[in-house]
mmCIF file of C-alpha atoms in Angstrom:
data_model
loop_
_atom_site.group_PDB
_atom_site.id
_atom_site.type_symbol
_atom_site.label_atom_id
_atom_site.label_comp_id
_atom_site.label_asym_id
_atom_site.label_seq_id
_atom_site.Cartn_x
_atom_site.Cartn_y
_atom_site.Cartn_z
ATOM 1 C CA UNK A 1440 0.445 19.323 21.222
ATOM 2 C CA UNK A 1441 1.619 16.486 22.975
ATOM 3 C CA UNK A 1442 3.254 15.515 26.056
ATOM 4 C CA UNK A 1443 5.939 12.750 26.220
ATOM 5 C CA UNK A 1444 6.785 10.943 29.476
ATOM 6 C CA UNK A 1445 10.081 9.272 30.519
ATOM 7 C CA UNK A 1446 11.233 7.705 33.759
ATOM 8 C CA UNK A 1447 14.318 8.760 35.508
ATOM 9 C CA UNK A 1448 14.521 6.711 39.084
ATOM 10 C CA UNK A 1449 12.525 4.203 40.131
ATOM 11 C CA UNK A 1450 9.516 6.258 41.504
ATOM 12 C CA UNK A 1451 10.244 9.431 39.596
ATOM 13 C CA UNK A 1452 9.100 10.581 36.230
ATOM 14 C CA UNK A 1453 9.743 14.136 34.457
ATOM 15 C CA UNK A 1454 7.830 16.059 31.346
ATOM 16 C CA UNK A 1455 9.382 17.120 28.622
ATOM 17 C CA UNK A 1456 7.394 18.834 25.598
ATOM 18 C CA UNK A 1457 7.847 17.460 21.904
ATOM 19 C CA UNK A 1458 10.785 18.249 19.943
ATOM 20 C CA UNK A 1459 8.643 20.490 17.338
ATOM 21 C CA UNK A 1460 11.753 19.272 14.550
ATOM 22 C CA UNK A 1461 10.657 15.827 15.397
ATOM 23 C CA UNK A 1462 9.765 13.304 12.208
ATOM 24 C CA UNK A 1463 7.101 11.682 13.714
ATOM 25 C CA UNK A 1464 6.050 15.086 15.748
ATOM 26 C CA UNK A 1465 5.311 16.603 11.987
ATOM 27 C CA UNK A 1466 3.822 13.417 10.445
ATOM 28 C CA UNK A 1467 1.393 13.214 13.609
ATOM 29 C CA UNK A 1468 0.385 16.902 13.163
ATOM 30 C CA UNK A 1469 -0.350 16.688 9.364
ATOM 31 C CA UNK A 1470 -2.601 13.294 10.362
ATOM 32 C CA UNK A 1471 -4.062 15.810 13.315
ATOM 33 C CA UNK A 1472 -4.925 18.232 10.453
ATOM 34 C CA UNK A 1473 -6.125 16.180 7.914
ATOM 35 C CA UNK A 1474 -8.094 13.908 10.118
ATOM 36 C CA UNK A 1475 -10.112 17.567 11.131
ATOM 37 C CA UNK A 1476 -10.722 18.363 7.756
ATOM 38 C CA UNK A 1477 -12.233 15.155 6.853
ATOM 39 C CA UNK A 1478 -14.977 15.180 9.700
ATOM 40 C CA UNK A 1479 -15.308 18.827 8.556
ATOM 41 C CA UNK A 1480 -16.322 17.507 5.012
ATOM 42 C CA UNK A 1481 -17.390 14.138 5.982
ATOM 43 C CA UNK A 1482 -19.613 14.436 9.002
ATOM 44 C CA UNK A 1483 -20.149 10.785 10.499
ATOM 45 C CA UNK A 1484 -18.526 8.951 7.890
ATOM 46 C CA UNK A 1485 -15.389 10.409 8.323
ATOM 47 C CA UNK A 1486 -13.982 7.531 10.715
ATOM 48 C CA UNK A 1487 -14.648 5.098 7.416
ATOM 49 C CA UNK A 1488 -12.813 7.788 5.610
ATOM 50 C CA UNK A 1489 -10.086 7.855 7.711
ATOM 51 C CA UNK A 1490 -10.094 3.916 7.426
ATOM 52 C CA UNK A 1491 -9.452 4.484 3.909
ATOM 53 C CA UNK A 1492 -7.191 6.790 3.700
ATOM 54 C CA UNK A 1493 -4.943 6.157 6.710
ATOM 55 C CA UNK A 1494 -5.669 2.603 7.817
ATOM 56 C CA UNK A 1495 -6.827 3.641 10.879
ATOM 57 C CA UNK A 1496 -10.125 1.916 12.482
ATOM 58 C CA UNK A 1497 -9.714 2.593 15.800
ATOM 59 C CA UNK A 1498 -12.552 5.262 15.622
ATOM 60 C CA UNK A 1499 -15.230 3.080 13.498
ATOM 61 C CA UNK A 1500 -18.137 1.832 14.719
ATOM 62 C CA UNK A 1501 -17.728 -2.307 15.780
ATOM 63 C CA UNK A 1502 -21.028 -2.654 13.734
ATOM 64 C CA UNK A 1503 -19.850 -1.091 10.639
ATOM 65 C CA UNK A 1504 -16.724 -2.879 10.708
ATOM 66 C CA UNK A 1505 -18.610 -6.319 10.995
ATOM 67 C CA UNK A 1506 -20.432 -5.163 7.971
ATOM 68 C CA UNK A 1507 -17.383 -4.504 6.128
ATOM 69 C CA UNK A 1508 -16.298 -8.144 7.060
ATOM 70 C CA UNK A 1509 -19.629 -9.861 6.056
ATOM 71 C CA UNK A 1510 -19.412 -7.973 2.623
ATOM 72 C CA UNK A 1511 -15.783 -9.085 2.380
ATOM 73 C CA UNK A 1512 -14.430 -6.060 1.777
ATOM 74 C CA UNK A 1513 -12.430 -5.646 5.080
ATOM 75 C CA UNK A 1514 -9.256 -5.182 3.337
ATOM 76 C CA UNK A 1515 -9.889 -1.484 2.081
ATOM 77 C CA UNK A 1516 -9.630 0.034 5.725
ATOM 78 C CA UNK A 1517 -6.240 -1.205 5.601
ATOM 79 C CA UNK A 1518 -3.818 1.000 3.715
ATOM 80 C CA UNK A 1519 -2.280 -1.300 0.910
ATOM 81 C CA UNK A 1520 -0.620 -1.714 -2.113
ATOM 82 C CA UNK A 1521 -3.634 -1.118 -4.022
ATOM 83 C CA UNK A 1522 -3.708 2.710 -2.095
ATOM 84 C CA UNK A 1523 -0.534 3.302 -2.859
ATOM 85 C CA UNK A 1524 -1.179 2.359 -6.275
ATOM 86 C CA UNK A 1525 -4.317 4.701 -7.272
ATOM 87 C CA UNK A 1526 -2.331 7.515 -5.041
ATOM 88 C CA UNK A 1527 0.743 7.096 -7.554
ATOM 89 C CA UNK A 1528 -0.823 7.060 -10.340
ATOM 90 C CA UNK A 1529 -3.598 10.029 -9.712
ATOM 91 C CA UNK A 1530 -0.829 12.242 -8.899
ATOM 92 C CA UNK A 1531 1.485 11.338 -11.546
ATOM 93 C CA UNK A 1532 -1.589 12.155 -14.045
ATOM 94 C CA UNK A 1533 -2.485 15.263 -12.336
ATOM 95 C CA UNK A 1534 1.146 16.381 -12.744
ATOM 96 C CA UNK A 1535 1.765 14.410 -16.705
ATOM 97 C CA UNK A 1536 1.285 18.096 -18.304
ATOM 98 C CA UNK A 1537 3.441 20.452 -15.847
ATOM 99 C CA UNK A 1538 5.802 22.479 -17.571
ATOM 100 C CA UNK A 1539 8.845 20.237 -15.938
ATOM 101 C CA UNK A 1540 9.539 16.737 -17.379
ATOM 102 C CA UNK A 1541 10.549 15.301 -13.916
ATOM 103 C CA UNK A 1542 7.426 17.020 -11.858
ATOM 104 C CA UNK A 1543 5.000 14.322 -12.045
ATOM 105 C CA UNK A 1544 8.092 11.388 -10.853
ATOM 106 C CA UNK A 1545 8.506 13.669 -7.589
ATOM 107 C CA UNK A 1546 5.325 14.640 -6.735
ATOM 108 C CA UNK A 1547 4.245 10.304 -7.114
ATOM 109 C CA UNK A 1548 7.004 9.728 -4.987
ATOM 110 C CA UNK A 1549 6.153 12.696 -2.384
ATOM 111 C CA UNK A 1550 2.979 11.755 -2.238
ATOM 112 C CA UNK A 1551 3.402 7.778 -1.346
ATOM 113 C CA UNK A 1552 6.113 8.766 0.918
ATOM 114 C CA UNK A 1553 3.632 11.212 2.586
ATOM 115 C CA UNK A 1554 1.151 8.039 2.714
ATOM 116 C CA UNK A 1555 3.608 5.515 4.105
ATOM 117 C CA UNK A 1556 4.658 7.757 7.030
ATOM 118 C CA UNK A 1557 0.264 9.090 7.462
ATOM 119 C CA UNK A 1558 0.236 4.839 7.788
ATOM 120 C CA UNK A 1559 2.782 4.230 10.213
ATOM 121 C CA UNK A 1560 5.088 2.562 7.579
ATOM 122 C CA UNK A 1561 3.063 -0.640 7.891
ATOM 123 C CA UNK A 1562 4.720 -3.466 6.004
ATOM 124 C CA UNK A 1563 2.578 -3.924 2.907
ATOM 125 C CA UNK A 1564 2.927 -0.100 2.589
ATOM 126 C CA UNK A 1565 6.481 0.064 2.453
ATOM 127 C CA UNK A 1566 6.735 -2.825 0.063
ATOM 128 C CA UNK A 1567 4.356 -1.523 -2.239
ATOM 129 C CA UNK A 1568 6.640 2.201 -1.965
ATOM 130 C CA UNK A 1569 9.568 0.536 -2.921
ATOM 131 C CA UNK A 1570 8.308 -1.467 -6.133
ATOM 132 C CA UNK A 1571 6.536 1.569 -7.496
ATOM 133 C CA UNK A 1572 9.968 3.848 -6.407
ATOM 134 C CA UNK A 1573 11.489 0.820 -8.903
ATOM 135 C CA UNK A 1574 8.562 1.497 -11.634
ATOM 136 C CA UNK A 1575 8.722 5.455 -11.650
ATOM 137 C CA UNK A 1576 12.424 5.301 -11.881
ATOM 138 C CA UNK A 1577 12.480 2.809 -14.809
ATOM 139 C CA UNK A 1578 9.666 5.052 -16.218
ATOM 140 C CA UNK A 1579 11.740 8.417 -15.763
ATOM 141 C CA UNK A 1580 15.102 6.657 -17.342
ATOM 142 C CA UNK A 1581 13.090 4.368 -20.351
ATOM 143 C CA UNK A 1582 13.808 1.589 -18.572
ATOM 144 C CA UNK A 1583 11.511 -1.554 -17.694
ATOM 145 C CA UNK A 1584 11.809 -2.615 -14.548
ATOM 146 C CA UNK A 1585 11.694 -6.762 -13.980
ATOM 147 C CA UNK A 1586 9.305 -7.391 -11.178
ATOM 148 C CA UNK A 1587 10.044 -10.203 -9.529
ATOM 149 C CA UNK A 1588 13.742 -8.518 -9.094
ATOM 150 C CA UNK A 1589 11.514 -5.275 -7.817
ATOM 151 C CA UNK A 1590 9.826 -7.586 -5.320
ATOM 152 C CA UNK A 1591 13.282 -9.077 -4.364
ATOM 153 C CA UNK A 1592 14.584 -5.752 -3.910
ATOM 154 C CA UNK A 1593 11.648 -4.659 -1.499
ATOM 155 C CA UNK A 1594 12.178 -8.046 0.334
ATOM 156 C CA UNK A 1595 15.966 -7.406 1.138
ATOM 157 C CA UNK A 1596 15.280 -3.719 1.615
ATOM 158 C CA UNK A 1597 12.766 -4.031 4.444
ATOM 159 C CA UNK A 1598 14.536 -7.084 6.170
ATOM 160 C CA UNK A 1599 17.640 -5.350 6.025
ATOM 161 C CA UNK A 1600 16.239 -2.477 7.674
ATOM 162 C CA UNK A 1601 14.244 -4.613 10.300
ATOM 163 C CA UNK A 1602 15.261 -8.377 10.263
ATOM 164 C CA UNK A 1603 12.642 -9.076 13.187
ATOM 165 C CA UNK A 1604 9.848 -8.068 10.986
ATOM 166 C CA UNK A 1605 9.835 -11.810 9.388
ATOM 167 C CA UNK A 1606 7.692 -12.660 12.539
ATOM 168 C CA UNK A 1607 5.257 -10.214 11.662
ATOM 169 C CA UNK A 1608 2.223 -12.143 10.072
ATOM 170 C CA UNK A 1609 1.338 -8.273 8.335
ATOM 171 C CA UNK A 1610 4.677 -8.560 6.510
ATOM 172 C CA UNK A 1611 4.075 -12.776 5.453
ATOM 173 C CA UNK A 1612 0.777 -12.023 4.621
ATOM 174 C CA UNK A 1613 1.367 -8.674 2.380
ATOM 175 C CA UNK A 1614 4.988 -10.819 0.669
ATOM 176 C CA UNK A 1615 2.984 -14.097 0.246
ATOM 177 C CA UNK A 1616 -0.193 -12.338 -1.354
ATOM 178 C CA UNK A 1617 2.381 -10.433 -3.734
ATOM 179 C CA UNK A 1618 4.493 -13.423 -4.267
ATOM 180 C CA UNK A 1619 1.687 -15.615 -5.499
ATOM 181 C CA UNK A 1620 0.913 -12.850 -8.122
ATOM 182 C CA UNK A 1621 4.213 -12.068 -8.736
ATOM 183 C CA UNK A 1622 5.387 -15.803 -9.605
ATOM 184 C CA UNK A 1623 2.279 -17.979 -10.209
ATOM 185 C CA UNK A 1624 -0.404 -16.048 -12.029
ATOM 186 C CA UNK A 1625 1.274 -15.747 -15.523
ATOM 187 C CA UNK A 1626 2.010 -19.952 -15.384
ATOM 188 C CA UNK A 1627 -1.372 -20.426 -14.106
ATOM 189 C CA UNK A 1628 -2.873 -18.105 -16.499
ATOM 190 C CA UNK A 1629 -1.146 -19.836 -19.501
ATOM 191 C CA UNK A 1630 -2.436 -23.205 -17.770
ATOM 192 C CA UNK A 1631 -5.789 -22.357 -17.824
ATOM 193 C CA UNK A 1632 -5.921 -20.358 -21.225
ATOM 194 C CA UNK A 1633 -4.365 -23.631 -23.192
ATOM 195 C CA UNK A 1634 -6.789 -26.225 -21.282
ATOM 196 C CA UNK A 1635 -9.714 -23.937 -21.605
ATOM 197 C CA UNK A 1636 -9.569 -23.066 -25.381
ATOM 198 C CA UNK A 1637 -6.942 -25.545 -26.333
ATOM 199 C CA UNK A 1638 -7.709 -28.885 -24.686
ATOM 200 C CA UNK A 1639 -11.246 -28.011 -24.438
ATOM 201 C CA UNK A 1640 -12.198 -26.975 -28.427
ATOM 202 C CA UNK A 1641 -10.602 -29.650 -29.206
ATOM 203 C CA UNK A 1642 -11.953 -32.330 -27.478
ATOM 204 C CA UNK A 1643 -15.607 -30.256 -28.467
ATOM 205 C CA UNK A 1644 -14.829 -30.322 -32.227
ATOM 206 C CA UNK A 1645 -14.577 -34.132 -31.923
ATOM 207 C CA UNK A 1646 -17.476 -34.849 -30.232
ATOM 208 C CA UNK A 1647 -19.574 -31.876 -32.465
ATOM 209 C CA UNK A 1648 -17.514 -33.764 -35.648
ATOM 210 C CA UNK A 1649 -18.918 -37.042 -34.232
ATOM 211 C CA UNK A 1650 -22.688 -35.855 -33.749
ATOM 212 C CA UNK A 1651 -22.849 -34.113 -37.194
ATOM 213 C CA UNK A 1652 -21.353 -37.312 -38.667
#
């Protein structure tokens, strides 16, 4: 299933078959297998399905992806946080009543570990793995988990692991997104609720005070 090339001498070139032990030999063949059944169930919208599930868009339709972009919704044929998310917490629920009390924490984990490998361990993927590995284990031990530490951990995790990945404008992109939420929308949100029904009654009890008057 698979043939992998590799040059010797200049000029030369010999065939080896896949190792079938291989990581990425047995992540390829489960996206192989999965990709079949969905065309099996899904006919000719199983490219947008694969999109969905696996990021990949190689297969749609250049029209279909232009329509994705004019409706602004682009983003969901790239596997994301929010994928990861829903996947976490679908399985955890489908697994809340098993008989074991730690069933539900592995099969969540399993099954965004499955997810970021199906993905290619894109950046945003990885990040988002790591922060809910952070939530399930503060969850399993009755411990709350701090997020921006979570997000700090993720950081040093993946640059650690790959430091050349800071020039990847998929990793700035998914960190700055996260970071924005992460650090600015509880100030902002505090902003806005004090100037909008604060500030704002105020100032409109005066004037209505001053009308009535």
């Amino acid at each position: 299933n698979g043939v992998a090339f590799f040059a010797k001498n200049k000029g030369q070139a010999s065939v080896i078959s896949p190792d079938p032990n291989d990581f990425n030999v047995k992540i390829n063949r489960i996206k192989i297998a999965a990709e079949s059944r969905l065309e099996y169930l899904f006919g000719d919208v199983s490219d947008v399905v694969k999109g969905f599930l696996f990021g990949d868009t190689s297969d749609i339709d250049p029209e279909i992806k232009e329509d994705f972009r004019a409706a602004g919704i682009s983003h969901l044929l790239a596997v994301s946080g929010l994928h990861v998310g829903i996947l976490s917490v679908f399985f955890f629920a489908l697994f809340a009543k098993a008989g074991h009390k730690y069933l539900k924490y592995v099969a969540a984990a399993s099954a965004m570990l499955l997810l970021a490998a199906l993905s290619g361990f894109s950046p945003s993927v990885v990040r988002a793995v790591i922060m809910q590995f952070v939530l399930l284990i503060g969850s399993a031990v009755n411990r709350r988990s701090d997020t921006k530490n979570t997000f700090g951990l993720a950081l040093f995790l993946i640059v650690l692991f790959d430091p050349f990945i800071v020039s990847s404008p998929s990793f700035l992109l998914s960190f700055a997104s996260t970071a924005a939420i992460v650090f600015f929308y509880k100030p902002l949100h505090t902003a806005a609720v004090n100037f909008l029904f604060i500030r704002c009654s105020v100032r409109l009890g005066k004037l209505s005070g001053g009308i009535v008057s």
